[in-house]
Amino acid sequence: MPIEKVEKIWMNGSFVSWDDAKIHVLSHVVHYGTSWFEGIRCYNTKKGPAVFRLDAHLRRLYDSAKIYRAEIPYSIEQLSKAVIETIKINNLNECYIRPVAFRGYGEIGVNPLGCPVDVAIAVWRWGAYLGAEALEKGIDVCTSSWHRPTPGTFPTMAKAGGNYLNSQLIKMEALANGYAEGIALDANGTVSEGSGENIFVIRDSVLYTTPFASAILPGVTRSSILTLAKKLQYQVIETQIPRELLYIADEVFFTGTAAEITPVRSIDKIVVGQGKAGKITKELQKEFFDVVHNGNDPYQWLTFIG
Ligand code: PMP
């Protein structure tokens, strides 16, 4: 996905021009993957531009840093304001937002504690991650030969830069084999999630999704779907999912800030349900898009850009 350059990036409390948002090659993050980040979207809703679930995303950013004993030197309120200001200063009304905190230049060596925690916020124009067509027709995916981290290795509840080496292996293998995405299994061989999406499986009108302990990132879109599914009075069960349930499901979809609600039409060349977005997937998409496109927000998920 190409990055479309804009004017300014927020860096450690002030705006710098896009081309000046640089770091030293001996920054800790470059060598040891020491970063925590978020992917957030600002939608141009019918009621005006609004950021989707800004508080939940920033909370996860602070949680991610805390797991790694890092303190972000700004309050959530300050970063929340900085996100809005970064969108405004770049005159965008629809964009992807990437806040990142990282261990910067200080000392070299595994111990990160002597390195500062630097923070940046970048925004740029961005469309649907897996393509607009994917939202209707669904995508072909595979199970990955790469597994998610086993317990006691990498904390998957943290959205840490280093974790994405695992995601990259999953994604590259899927693409190399002609699939749009890969589904990784966890240490037990049960389903975990996609390289950058959580997963929902539907059978007999019951929704199943994998729990935190299945080595997933606690997705903000996942939690939104849990709310919307309950509103539509569907039963949702957070439980371990055996791989074979994927093959006999009526519907399967991915959730994520980038993927939104993307139906899966085949897994390992086995067709899922009717091989296109199913009934419940469509109902959930409708509810979700009513918030982010129409700006109808009974859940207080939107922060409107004043
Ligand atoms: N899992 C992983 C590994 C991810 O990178 C993402 C994207 N942030 C998700 C799940 C979905 O999370 P969210 O809905 O918060 O974007």
PDB file of C-alpha atoms and ligand atoms in Angstrom:
ATOM      1  CA  MET A   1       0.000   0.000   0.000  1.00  0.00           C
ATOM      2  CA  PRO A   2       1.731   3.230  -1.085  1.00  0.00           C
ATOM      3  CA  ILE A   3       1.917   6.058   1.433  1.00  0.00           C
ATOM      4  CA  GLU A   4       0.484   9.316   0.168  1.00  0.00           C
ATOM      5  CA  LYS A   5       2.587  12.118   1.555  1.00  0.00           C
ATOM      6  CA  VAL A   6       0.915  15.016   3.393  1.00  0.00           C
ATOM      7  CA  GLU A   7       2.331  18.205   4.951  1.00  0.00           C
ATOM      8  CA  LYS A   8       3.048  17.575   8.597  1.00  0.00           C
ATOM      9  CA  ILE A   9       3.796  14.865  11.129  1.00  0.00           C
ATOM     10  CA  TRP A  10       3.426  15.332  14.884  1.00  0.00           C
ATOM     11  CA  MET A  11       6.688  14.359  16.588  1.00  0.00           C
ATOM     12  CA  ASN A  12       7.353  14.602  20.318  1.00  0.00           C
ATOM     13  CA  GLY A  13       4.969  17.492  20.864  1.00  0.00           C
ATOM     14  CA  SER A  14       5.425  19.601  17.754  1.00  0.00           C
ATOM     15  CA  PHE A  15       4.727  19.492  14.049  1.00  0.00           C
ATOM     16  CA  VAL A  16       7.566  18.819  11.645  1.00  0.00           C
ATOM     17  CA  SER A  17       7.367  18.699   7.871  1.00  0.00           C
ATOM     18  CA  TRP A  18       6.786  15.208   6.427  1.00  0.00           C
ATOM     19  CA  ASP A  19      10.330  14.817   5.070  1.00  0.00           C
ATOM     20  CA  ASP A  20      11.917  15.853   8.377  1.00  0.00           C
ATOM     21  CA  ALA A  21      10.182  13.185  10.492  1.00  0.00           C
ATOM     22  CA  LYS A  22      13.365  11.122  10.893  1.00  0.00           C
ATOM     23  CA  ILE A  23      15.141   9.052  13.556  1.00  0.00           C
ATOM     24  CA  HIS A  24      18.732   7.971  14.169  1.00  0.00           C
ATOM     25  CA  VAL A  25      19.846   4.554  12.818  1.00  0.00           C
ATOM     26  CA  LEU A  26      21.020   3.620  16.304  1.00  0.00           C
ATOM     27  CA  SER A  27      17.553   4.123  17.780  1.00  0.00           C
ATOM     28  CA  HIS A  28      16.682   1.090  19.885  1.00  0.00           C
ATOM     29  CA  VAL A  29      13.572   0.384  17.805  1.00  0.00           C
ATOM     30  CA  VAL A  30      15.575  -0.159  14.610  1.00  0.00           C
ATOM     31  CA  HIS A  31      17.547  -3.006  16.155  1.00  0.00           C
ATOM     32  CA  TYR A  32      15.140  -4.608  18.598  1.00  0.00           C
ATOM     33  CA  GLY A  33      11.641  -3.901  17.267  1.00  0.00           C
ATOM     34  CA  THR A  34      10.803  -1.781  20.305  1.00  0.00           C
ATOM     35  CA  SER A  35       7.687   0.082  19.219  1.00  0.00           C
ATOM     36  CA  TRP A  36       3.989   0.197  20.023  1.00  0.00           C
ATOM     37  CA  PHE A  37       1.549   1.559  17.527  1.00  0.00           C
ATOM     38  CA  GLU A  38      -2.036   1.983  16.474  1.00  0.00           C
ATOM     39  CA  GLY A  39      -3.931   2.026  13.208  1.00  0.00           C
ATOM     40  CA  ILE A  40      -7.006   4.245  13.445  1.00  0.00           C
ATOM     41  CA  ARG A  41      -9.382   5.630  10.836  1.00  0.00           C
ATOM     42  CA  CYS A  42     -11.002   8.965  10.327  1.00  0.00           C
ATOM     43  CA  TYR A  43     -14.165   8.603   8.254  1.00  0.00           C
ATOM     44  CA  ASN A  44     -15.854  11.372   6.315  1.00  0.00           C
ATOM     45  CA  THR A  45     -19.305  10.564   7.709  1.00  0.00           C
ATOM     46  CA  LYS A  46     -22.495  12.196   6.462  1.00  0.00           C
ATOM     47  CA  LYS A  47     -22.403  14.219   9.700  1.00  0.00           C
ATOM     48  CA  GLY A  48     -18.797  15.330   9.167  1.00  0.00           C
ATOM     49  CA  PRO A  49     -15.309  13.880   9.568  1.00  0.00           C
ATOM     50  CA  ALA A  50     -14.941  11.689  12.659  1.00  0.00           C
ATOM     51  CA  VAL A  51     -12.322   9.391  14.171  1.00  0.00           C
ATOM     52  CA  PHE A  52     -13.571   5.875  14.944  1.00  0.00           C
ATOM     53  CA  ARG A  53     -13.021   4.745  18.547  1.00  0.00           C
ATOM     54  CA  LEU A  54     -10.111   7.050  19.264  1.00  0.00           C
ATOM     55  CA  ASP A  55     -10.257   6.402  23.025  1.00  0.00           C
ATOM     56  CA  ALA A  56     -10.183   2.613  22.641  1.00  0.00           C
ATOM     57  CA  HIS A  57      -7.213   2.779  20.281  1.00  0.00           C
ATOM     58  CA  LEU A  58      -5.227   5.127  22.496  1.00  0.00           C
ATOM     59  CA  ARG A  59      -6.019   3.008  25.528  1.00  0.00           C
ATOM     60  CA  ARG A  60      -4.565  -0.011  23.717  1.00  0.00           C
ATOM     61  CA  LEU A  61      -1.462   2.029  22.823  1.00  0.00           C
ATOM     62  CA  TYR A  62      -0.876   2.784  26.511  1.00  0.00           C
ATOM     63  CA  ASP A  63      -1.571  -0.843  27.429  1.00  0.00           C
ATOM     64  CA  SER A  64       0.952  -2.018  24.830  1.00  0.00           C
ATOM     65  CA  ALA A  65       3.649   0.290  26.218  1.00  0.00           C
ATOM     66  CA  LYS A  66       2.858  -0.677  29.820  1.00  0.00           C
ATOM     67  CA  ILE A  67       3.367  -4.382  29.082  1.00  0.00           C
ATOM     68  CA  TYR A  68       6.914  -3.431  28.013  1.00  0.00           C
ATOM     69  CA  ARG A  69       7.542  -1.205  31.082  1.00  0.00           C
ATOM     70  CA  ALA A  70       7.562   1.903  28.908  1.00  0.00           C
ATOM     71  CA  GLU A  71       5.911   5.152  29.891  1.00  0.00           C
ATOM     72  CA  ILE A  72       4.520   7.321  27.129  1.00  0.00           C
ATOM     73  CA  PRO A  73       5.501  10.868  28.167  1.00  0.00           C
ATOM     74  CA  TYR A  74       2.085  12.374  27.258  1.00  0.00           C
ATOM     75  CA  SER A  75      -1.371  11.909  28.682  1.00  0.00           C
ATOM     76  CA  ILE A  76      -4.081  10.159  26.678  1.00  0.00           C
ATOM     77  CA  GLU A  77      -5.863  13.534  26.487  1.00  0.00           C
ATOM     78  CA  GLN A  78      -2.756  15.165  24.997  1.00  0.00           C
ATOM     79  CA  LEU A  79      -2.345  12.451  22.376  1.00  0.00           C
ATOM     80  CA  SER A  80      -6.045  12.487  21.614  1.00  0.00           C
ATOM     81  CA  LYS A  81      -5.836  16.238  20.938  1.00  0.00           C
ATOM     82  CA  ALA A  82      -2.654  15.754  18.920  1.00  0.00           C
ATOM     83  CA  VAL A  83      -4.405  13.211  16.661  1.00  0.00           C
ATOM     84  CA  ILE A  84      -7.218  15.656  15.920  1.00  0.00           C
ATOM     85  CA  GLU A  85      -4.767  18.523  15.334  1.00  0.00           C
ATOM     86  CA  THR A  86      -2.674  16.389  12.972  1.00  0.00           C
ATOM     87  CA  ILE A  87      -5.750  15.633  10.863  1.00  0.00           C
ATOM     88  CA  LYS A  88      -6.760  19.293  10.845  1.00  0.00           C
ATOM     89  CA  ILE A  89      -3.335  20.734  10.011  1.00  0.00           C
ATOM     90  CA  ASN A  90      -3.145  18.390   7.005  1.00  0.00           C
ATOM     91  CA  ASN A  91      -6.647  19.359   5.838  1.00  0.00           C
ATOM     92  CA  LEU A  92      -7.856  15.780   5.676  1.00  0.00           C
ATOM     93  CA  ASN A  93     -11.397  14.618   6.270  1.00  0.00           C
ATOM     94  CA  GLU A  94     -10.837  10.908   5.610  1.00  0.00           C
ATOM     95  CA  CYS A  95      -7.566   9.241   6.517  1.00  0.00           C
ATOM     96  CA  TYR A  96      -5.610   6.499   8.212  1.00  0.00           C
ATOM     97  CA  ILE A  97      -3.969   7.528  11.485  1.00  0.00           C
ATOM     98  CA  ARG A  98      -0.748   5.953  12.701  1.00  0.00           C
ATOM     99  CA  PRO A  99       0.389   6.904  16.215  1.00  0.00           C
ATOM    100  CA  VAL A 100       3.644   5.188  17.158  1.00  0.00           C
ATOM    101  CA  ALA A 101       5.674   5.215  20.373  1.00  0.00           C
ATOM    102  CA  PHE A 102       9.177   3.775  20.273  1.00  0.00           C
ATOM    103  CA  ARG A 103      12.437   3.475  22.169  1.00  0.00           C
ATOM    104  CA  GLY A 104      14.691   6.026  20.521  1.00  0.00           C
ATOM    105  CA  TYR A 105      18.371   6.975  20.567  1.00  0.00           C
ATOM    106  CA  GLY A 106      20.190   6.584  23.884  1.00  0.00           C
ATOM    107  CA  GLU A 107      22.030   3.359  24.518  1.00  0.00           C
ATOM    108  CA  ILE A 108      22.607   0.247  22.448  1.00  0.00           C
ATOM    109  CA  GLY A 109      21.980  -3.187  23.922  1.00  0.00           C
ATOM    110  CA  VAL A 110      18.941  -5.272  24.668  1.00  0.00           C
ATOM    111  CA  ASN A 111      17.984  -3.343  27.829  1.00  0.00           C
ATOM    112  CA  PRO A 112      15.674  -0.608  26.520  1.00  0.00           C
ATOM    113  CA  LEU A 113      15.356   1.358  29.740  1.00  0.00           C
ATOM    114  CA  GLY A 114      18.146   3.832  28.934  1.00  0.00           C
ATOM    115  CA  CYS A 115      16.446   4.926  25.723  1.00  0.00           C
ATOM    116  CA  PRO A 116      13.788   7.646  25.532  1.00  0.00           C
ATOM    117  CA  VAL A 117      10.206   6.861  24.558  1.00  0.00           C
ATOM    118  CA  ASP A 118       9.576   8.975  21.465  1.00  0.00           C
ATOM    119  CA  VAL A 119       6.122   9.469  19.996  1.00  0.00           C
ATOM    120  CA  ALA A 120       4.934  10.365  16.497  1.00  0.00           C
ATOM    121  CA  ILE A 121       1.549  10.662  14.809  1.00  0.00           C
ATOM    122  CA  ALA A 122       1.253  10.434  11.031  1.00  0.00           C
ATOM    123  CA  VAL A 123      -1.891  10.592   8.892  1.00  0.00           C
ATOM    124  CA  TRP A 124      -2.479   9.912   5.204  1.00  0.00           C
ATOM    125  CA  ARG A 125      -5.238   9.189   2.736  1.00  0.00           C
ATOM    126  CA  TRP A 126      -6.236   5.526   2.610  1.00  0.00           C
ATOM    127  CA  GLY A 127      -8.997   3.401   1.092  1.00  0.00           C
ATOM    128  CA  ALA A 128     -10.176  -0.114   1.944  1.00  0.00           C
ATOM    129  CA  TYR A 129      -7.232  -2.371   2.831  1.00  0.00           C
ATOM    130  CA  LEU A 130      -8.309  -5.513   1.043  1.00  0.00           C
ATOM    131  CA  GLY A 131     -10.198  -3.590  -1.647  1.00  0.00           C
ATOM    132  CA  ALA A 132     -13.786  -2.281  -1.855  1.00  0.00           C
ATOM    133  CA  GLU A 133     -14.761  -5.319  -3.911  1.00  0.00           C
ATOM    134  CA  ALA A 134     -13.574  -7.578  -1.087  1.00  0.00           C
ATOM    135  CA  LEU A 135     -16.249  -6.126   1.223  1.00  0.00           C
ATOM    136  CA  GLU A 136     -18.932  -7.563  -1.071  1.00  0.00           C
ATOM    137  CA  LYS A 137     -17.464 -10.613  -2.712  1.00  0.00           C
ATOM    138  CA  GLY A 138     -15.140 -11.805   0.009  1.00  0.00           C
ATOM    139  CA  ILE A 139     -11.560 -13.010  -0.224  1.00  0.00           C
ATOM    140  CA  ASP A 140      -9.775 -16.323  -0.667  1.00  0.00           C
ATOM    141  CA  VAL A 141      -7.561 -17.203   2.281  1.00  0.00           C
ATOM    142  CA  CYS A 142      -5.436 -20.060   3.568  1.00  0.00           C
ATOM    143  CA  THR A 143      -4.384 -21.342   6.941  1.00  0.00           C
ATOM    144  CA  SER A 144      -0.784 -20.400   7.509  1.00  0.00           C
ATOM    145  CA  SER A 145       2.116 -22.737   8.168  1.00  0.00           C
ATOM    146  CA  TRP A 146       3.310 -19.980  10.531  1.00  0.00           C
ATOM    147  CA  HIS A 147       1.695 -20.024  13.954  1.00  0.00           C
ATOM    148  CA  ARG A 148       1.021 -17.107  16.294  1.00  0.00           C
ATOM    149  CA  PRO A 149       3.436 -16.779  19.264  1.00  0.00           C
ATOM    150  CA  THR A 150       3.029 -19.400  21.956  1.00  0.00           C
ATOM    151  CA  PRO A 151       2.203 -18.277  25.515  1.00  0.00           C
ATOM    152  CA  GLY A 152       5.281 -17.065  27.326  1.00  0.00           C
ATOM    153  CA  THR A 153       6.996 -15.828  24.171  1.00  0.00           C
ATOM    154  CA  PHE A 154       5.545 -12.607  22.751  1.00  0.00           C
ATOM    155  CA  PRO A 155       2.597 -10.896  24.427  1.00  0.00           C
ATOM    156  CA  THR A 156      -0.007 -10.683  21.673  1.00  0.00           C
ATOM    157  CA  MET A 157      -2.248  -8.291  23.619  1.00  0.00           C
ATOM    158  CA  ALA A 158       0.425  -5.659  22.961  1.00  0.00           C
ATOM    159  CA  LYS A 159       0.394  -4.115  19.510  1.00  0.00           C
ATOM    160  CA  ALA A 160       4.175  -4.080  19.372  1.00  0.00           C
ATOM    161  CA  GLY A 161       6.311  -3.586  16.270  1.00  0.00           C
ATOM    162  CA  GLY A 162       8.234  -6.816  16.872  1.00  0.00           C
ATOM    163  CA  ASN A 163       5.040  -8.879  16.726  1.00  0.00           C
ATOM    164  CA  TYR A 164       4.632  -7.901  13.116  1.00  0.00           C
ATOM    165  CA  LEU A 165       7.595 -10.003  12.025  1.00  0.00           C
ATOM    166  CA  ASN A 166       5.235 -12.922  12.670  1.00  0.00           C
ATOM    167  CA  SER A 167       2.429 -11.172  10.760  1.00  0.00           C
ATOM    168  CA  GLN A 168       4.768 -10.500   7.838  1.00  0.00           C
ATOM    169  CA  LEU A 169       5.608 -14.195   7.520  1.00  0.00           C
ATOM    170  CA  ILE A 170       1.910 -15.085   7.501  1.00  0.00           C
ATOM    171  CA  LYS A 171       1.048 -12.417   4.930  1.00  0.00           C
ATOM    172  CA  MET A 172       3.977 -13.097   2.581  1.00  0.00           C
ATOM    173  CA  GLU A 173       3.362 -16.835   2.550  1.00  0.00           C
ATOM    174  CA  ALA A 174      -0.329 -16.286   1.747  1.00  0.00           C
ATOM    175  CA  LEU A 175       0.462 -13.863  -1.083  1.00  0.00           C
ATOM    176  CA  ALA A 176       3.188 -16.125  -2.489  1.00  0.00           C
ATOM    177  CA  ASN A 177       0.625 -18.925  -2.712  1.00  0.00           C
ATOM    178  CA  GLY A 178      -2.010 -16.749  -4.380  1.00  0.00           C
ATOM    179  CA  TYR A 179      -4.217 -16.009  -1.361  1.00  0.00           C
ATOM    180  CA  ALA A 180      -5.256 -12.574  -0.090  1.00  0.00           C
ATOM    181  CA  GLU A 181      -4.577 -13.396   3.562  1.00  0.00           C
ATOM    182  CA  GLY A 182      -3.531 -16.157   5.928  1.00  0.00           C
ATOM    183  CA  ILE A 183      -5.203 -17.419   9.083  1.00  0.00           C
ATOM    184  CA  ALA A 184      -2.680 -18.321  11.760  1.00  0.00           C
ATOM    185  CA  LEU A 185      -3.234 -21.064  14.306  1.00  0.00           C
ATOM    186  CA  ASP A 186      -2.092 -20.763  17.925  1.00  0.00           C
ATOM    187  CA  ALA A 187       0.158 -23.016  19.984  1.00  0.00           C
ATOM    188  CA  ASN A 188      -2.674 -25.537  20.385  1.00  0.00           C
ATOM    189  CA  GLY A 189      -3.345 -25.747  16.672  1.00  0.00           C
ATOM    190  CA  THR A 190      -6.656 -23.943  17.130  1.00  0.00           C
ATOM    191  CA  VAL A 191      -7.541 -20.794  15.218  1.00  0.00           C
ATOM    192  CA  SER A 192      -5.959 -17.500  16.250  1.00  0.00           C
ATOM    193  CA  GLU A 193      -6.398 -14.649  13.742  1.00  0.00           C
ATOM    194  CA  GLY A 194      -5.249 -13.196  10.416  1.00  0.00           C
ATOM    195  CA  SER A 195      -1.964 -11.333   9.954  1.00  0.00           C
ATOM    196  CA  GLY A 196      -3.774  -8.084  10.756  1.00  0.00           C
ATOM    197  CA  GLU A 197      -7.385  -9.043  11.435  1.00  0.00           C
ATOM    198  CA  ASN A 198      -9.490 -10.860  13.992  1.00  0.00           C
ATOM    199  CA  ILE A 199     -11.801 -13.610  12.796  1.00  0.00           C
ATOM    200  CA  PHE A 200     -15.466 -14.480  13.267  1.00  0.00           C
ATOM    201  CA  VAL A 201     -17.040 -17.794  12.281  1.00  0.00           C
ATOM    202  CA  ILE A 202     -20.812 -18.311  11.984  1.00  0.00           C
ATOM    203  CA  ARG A 203     -22.656 -21.620  12.083  1.00  0.00           C
ATOM    204  CA  ASP A 204     -26.388 -22.036  12.625  1.00  0.00           C
ATOM    205  CA  SER A 205     -26.702 -18.294  13.340  1.00  0.00           C
ATOM    206  CA  VAL A 206     -24.274 -18.425  16.283  1.00  0.00           C
ATOM    207  CA  LEU A 207     -21.161 -16.270  16.077  1.00  0.00           C
ATOM    208  CA  TYR A 208     -17.862 -17.629  17.331  1.00  0.00           C
ATOM    209  CA  THR A 209     -14.693 -15.632  17.775  1.00  0.00           C
ATOM    210  CA  THR A 210     -11.360 -16.524  19.326  1.00  0.00           C
ATOM    211  CA  PRO A 211     -10.605 -15.330  22.887  1.00  0.00           C
ATOM    212  CA  PHE A 212      -7.601 -13.239  24.019  1.00  0.00           C
ATOM    213  CA  ALA A 213      -5.864 -16.450  25.124  1.00  0.00           C
ATOM    214  CA  SER A 214      -5.808 -17.715  21.522  1.00  0.00           C
ATOM    215  CA  ALA A 215      -2.866 -15.353  20.883  1.00  0.00           C
ATOM    216  CA  ILE A 216      -4.921 -12.560  19.327  1.00  0.00           C
ATOM    217  CA  LEU A 217      -4.614  -8.807  19.383  1.00  0.00           C
ATOM    218  CA  PRO A 218      -7.719  -7.500  21.169  1.00  0.00           C
ATOM    219  CA  GLY A 219      -9.154  -5.757  18.137  1.00  0.00           C
ATOM    220  CA  VAL A 220     -11.178  -2.600  18.438  1.00  0.00           C
ATOM    221  CA  THR A 221     -13.298  -3.669  15.465  1.00  0.00           C
ATOM    222  CA  ARG A 222     -13.745  -7.088  17.097  1.00  0.00           C
ATOM    223  CA  SER A 223     -15.130  -5.434  20.216  1.00  0.00           C
ATOM    224  CA  SER A 224     -17.410  -3.250  18.062  1.00  0.00           C
ATOM    225  CA  ILE A 225     -18.773  -6.360  16.335  1.00  0.00           C
ATOM    226  CA  LEU A 226     -19.462  -7.974  19.712  1.00  0.00           C
ATOM    227  CA  THR A 227     -21.616  -4.939  20.543  1.00  0.00           C
ATOM    228  CA  LEU A 228     -23.385  -4.884  17.175  1.00  0.00           C
ATOM    229  CA  ALA A 229     -24.066  -8.634  17.190  1.00  0.00           C
ATOM    230  CA  LYS A 230     -25.621  -8.365  20.645  1.00  0.00           C
ATOM    231  CA  LYS A 231     -27.751  -5.444  19.448  1.00  0.00           C
ATOM    232  CA  LEU A 232     -29.011  -7.678  16.611  1.00  0.00           C
ATOM    233  CA  GLN A 233     -29.666 -10.346  19.269  1.00  0.00           C
ATOM    234  CA  TYR A 234     -27.263 -12.916  17.932  1.00  0.00           C
ATOM    235  CA  GLN A 235     -25.542 -15.265  20.309  1.00  0.00           C
ATOM    236  CA  VAL A 236     -21.790 -14.650  20.354  1.00  0.00           C
ATOM    237  CA  ILE A 237     -19.388 -17.127  21.911  1.00  0.00           C
ATOM    238  CA  GLU A 238     -15.761 -16.273  22.577  1.00  0.00           C
ATOM    239  CA  THR A 239     -14.101 -19.650  22.509  1.00  0.00           C
ATOM    240  CA  GLN A 240     -11.282 -21.680  21.042  1.00  0.00           C
ATOM    241  CA  ILE A 241     -12.101 -22.509  17.432  1.00  0.00           C
ATOM    242  CA  PRO A 242     -10.941 -25.796  15.905  1.00  0.00           C
ATOM    243  CA  ARG A 243      -9.522 -25.400  12.394  1.00  0.00           C
ATOM    244  CA  GLU A 244     -12.158 -27.648  10.877  1.00  0.00           C
ATOM    245  CA  LEU A 245     -14.988 -25.360  12.021  1.00  0.00           C
ATOM    246  CA  LEU A 246     -13.658 -22.924   9.414  1.00  0.00           C
ATOM    247  CA  TYR A 247     -14.362 -25.458   6.667  1.00  0.00           C
ATOM    248  CA  ILE A 248     -17.932 -26.218   7.706  1.00  0.00           C
ATOM    249  CA  ALA A 249     -18.945 -22.675   8.657  1.00  0.00           C
ATOM    250  CA  ASP A 250     -21.925 -20.907   7.080  1.00  0.00           C
ATOM    251  CA  GLU A 251     -20.058 -17.591   7.114  1.00  0.00           C
ATOM    252  CA  VAL A 252     -16.583 -16.371   8.066  1.00  0.00           C
ATOM    253  CA  PHE A 253     -15.374 -12.776   8.187  1.00  0.00           C
ATOM    254  CA  PHE A 254     -12.336 -10.795   9.230  1.00  0.00           C
ATOM    255  CA  THR A 255     -12.491  -7.623  11.300  1.00  0.00           C
ATOM    256  CA  GLY A 256      -9.939  -4.846  11.572  1.00  0.00           C
ATOM    257  CA  THR A 257      -9.481  -1.128  11.224  1.00  0.00           C
ATOM    258  CA  ALA A 258      -8.138  -1.637   7.728  1.00  0.00           C
ATOM    259  CA  ALA A 259     -10.224  -4.685   6.763  1.00  0.00           C
ATOM    260  CA  GLU A 260     -13.435  -3.348   8.393  1.00  0.00           C
ATOM    261  CA  ILE A 261     -15.750  -6.378   7.976  1.00  0.00           C
ATOM    262  CA  THR A 262     -14.347  -8.461   5.124  1.00  0.00           C
ATOM    263  CA  PRO A 263     -16.107 -11.725   4.231  1.00  0.00           C
ATOM    264  CA  VAL A 264     -14.010 -14.823   3.588  1.00  0.00           C
ATOM    265  CA  ARG A 265     -15.295 -16.793   0.610  1.00  0.00           C
ATOM    266  CA  SER A 266     -12.901 -19.737   0.713  1.00  0.00           C
ATOM    267  CA  ILE A 267     -10.337 -21.220   3.083  1.00  0.00           C
ATOM    268  CA  ASP A 268      -7.676 -23.601   1.753  1.00  0.00           C
ATOM    269  CA  LYS A 269      -9.765 -23.768  -1.441  1.00  0.00           C
ATOM    270  CA  ILE A 270     -12.818 -25.015   0.476  1.00  0.00           C
ATOM    271  CA  VAL A 271     -15.795 -22.740  -0.226  1.00  0.00           C
ATOM    272  CA  VAL A 272     -17.311 -21.086   2.858  1.00  0.00           C
ATOM    273  CA  GLY A 273     -21.136 -21.187   2.801  1.00  0.00           C
ATOM    274  CA  GLN A 274     -22.378 -19.646  -0.455  1.00  0.00           C
ATOM    275  CA  GLY A 275     -18.919 -18.319  -1.358  1.00  0.00           C
ATOM    276  CA  LYS A 276     -19.845 -14.662  -0.838  1.00  0.00           C
ATOM    277  CA  ALA A 277     -20.865 -12.323   1.981  1.00  0.00           C
ATOM    278  CA  GLY A 278     -23.483 -14.182   4.027  1.00  0.00           C
ATOM    279  CA  LYS A 279     -26.701 -12.845   5.555  1.00  0.00           C
ATOM    280  CA  ILE A 280     -25.372 -12.110   9.036  1.00  0.00           C
ATOM    281  CA  THR A 281     -22.107 -10.680   7.717  1.00  0.00           C
ATOM    282  CA  LYS A 282     -24.148  -8.264   5.609  1.00  0.00           C
ATOM    283  CA  GLU A 283     -26.370  -7.297   8.536  1.00  0.00           C
ATOM    284  CA  LEU A 284     -23.295  -6.514  10.625  1.00  0.00           C
ATOM    285  CA  GLN A 285     -21.673  -4.567   7.783  1.00  0.00           C
ATOM    286  CA  LYS A 286     -24.863  -2.508   7.498  1.00  0.00           C
ATOM    287  CA  GLU A 287     -24.823  -1.667  11.219  1.00  0.00           C
ATOM    288  CA  PHE A 288     -21.116  -0.861  11.122  1.00  0.00           C
ATOM    289  CA  PHE A 289     -21.330   1.334   8.024  1.00  0.00           C
ATOM    290  CA  ASP A 290     -24.353   3.115   9.463  1.00  0.00           C
ATOM    291  CA  VAL A 291     -21.981   4.396  12.154  1.00  0.00           C
ATOM    292  CA  VAL A 292     -18.847   5.114  10.117  1.00  0.00           C
ATOM    293  CA  HIS A 293     -20.497   6.250   6.863  1.00  0.00           C
ATOM    294  CA  ASN A 294     -23.769   7.771   8.025  1.00  0.00           C
ATOM    295  CA  GLY A 295     -22.473   9.057  11.364  1.00  0.00           C
ATOM    296  CA  ASN A 296     -25.323   7.437  13.326  1.00  0.00           C
ATOM    297  CA  ASP A 297     -23.586   6.752  16.618  1.00  0.00           C
ATOM    298  CA  PRO A 298     -25.623   5.592  19.615  1.00  0.00           C
ATOM    299  CA  TYR A 299     -22.444   3.989  21.006  1.00  0.00           C
ATOM    300  CA  GLN A 300     -20.319   7.151  21.216  1.00  0.00           C
ATOM    301  CA  TRP A 301     -17.693   5.610  19.000  1.00  0.00           C
ATOM    302  CA  LEU A 302     -17.093   8.717  16.898  1.00  0.00           C
ATOM    303  CA  THR A 303     -14.961  11.735  17.778  1.00  0.00           C
ATOM    304  CA  PHE A 304     -16.031  14.428  15.356  1.00  0.00           C
ATOM    305  CA  ILE A 305     -13.333  16.755  14.066  1.00  0.00           C
ATOM    306  CA  GLY A 306     -14.724  20.149  15.048  1.00  0.00           C
TER     307      GLY A 306
HETATM  308  N1  PMP B   1      -4.984  -8.581  14.836  1.00  0.00           N
HETATM  309  C1  PMP B   1      -3.834  -8.021  14.419  1.00  0.00           C
HETATM  310  C2  PMP B   1      -2.582  -8.826  14.486  1.00  0.00           C
HETATM  311  C3  PMP B   1      -3.820  -6.720  13.925  1.00  0.00           C
HETATM  312  O1  PMP B   1      -2.685  -6.156  13.495  1.00  0.00           O
HETATM  313  C4  PMP B   1      -5.030  -5.990  13.845  1.00  0.00           C
HETATM  314  C5  PMP B   1      -5.040  -4.600  13.286  1.00  0.00           C
HETATM  315  N2  PMP B   1      -4.721  -3.651  14.272  1.00  0.00           N
HETATM  316  C6  PMP B   1      -6.207  -6.610  14.304  1.00  0.00           C
HETATM  317  C7  PMP B   1      -6.138  -7.909  14.796  1.00  0.00           C
HETATM  318  C8  PMP B   1      -7.512  -5.893  14.291  1.00  0.00           C
HETATM  319  O2  PMP B   1      -7.523  -4.879  15.278  1.00  0.00           O
HETATM  320  P1  PMP B   1      -8.360  -3.550  15.129  1.00  0.00           P
HETATM  321  O3  PMP B   1      -9.773  -3.947  14.899  1.00  0.00           O
HETATM  322  O4  PMP B   1      -8.168  -2.844  16.426  1.00  0.00           O
HETATM  323  O5  PMP B   1      -7.790  -2.795  13.974  1.00  0.00           O
END
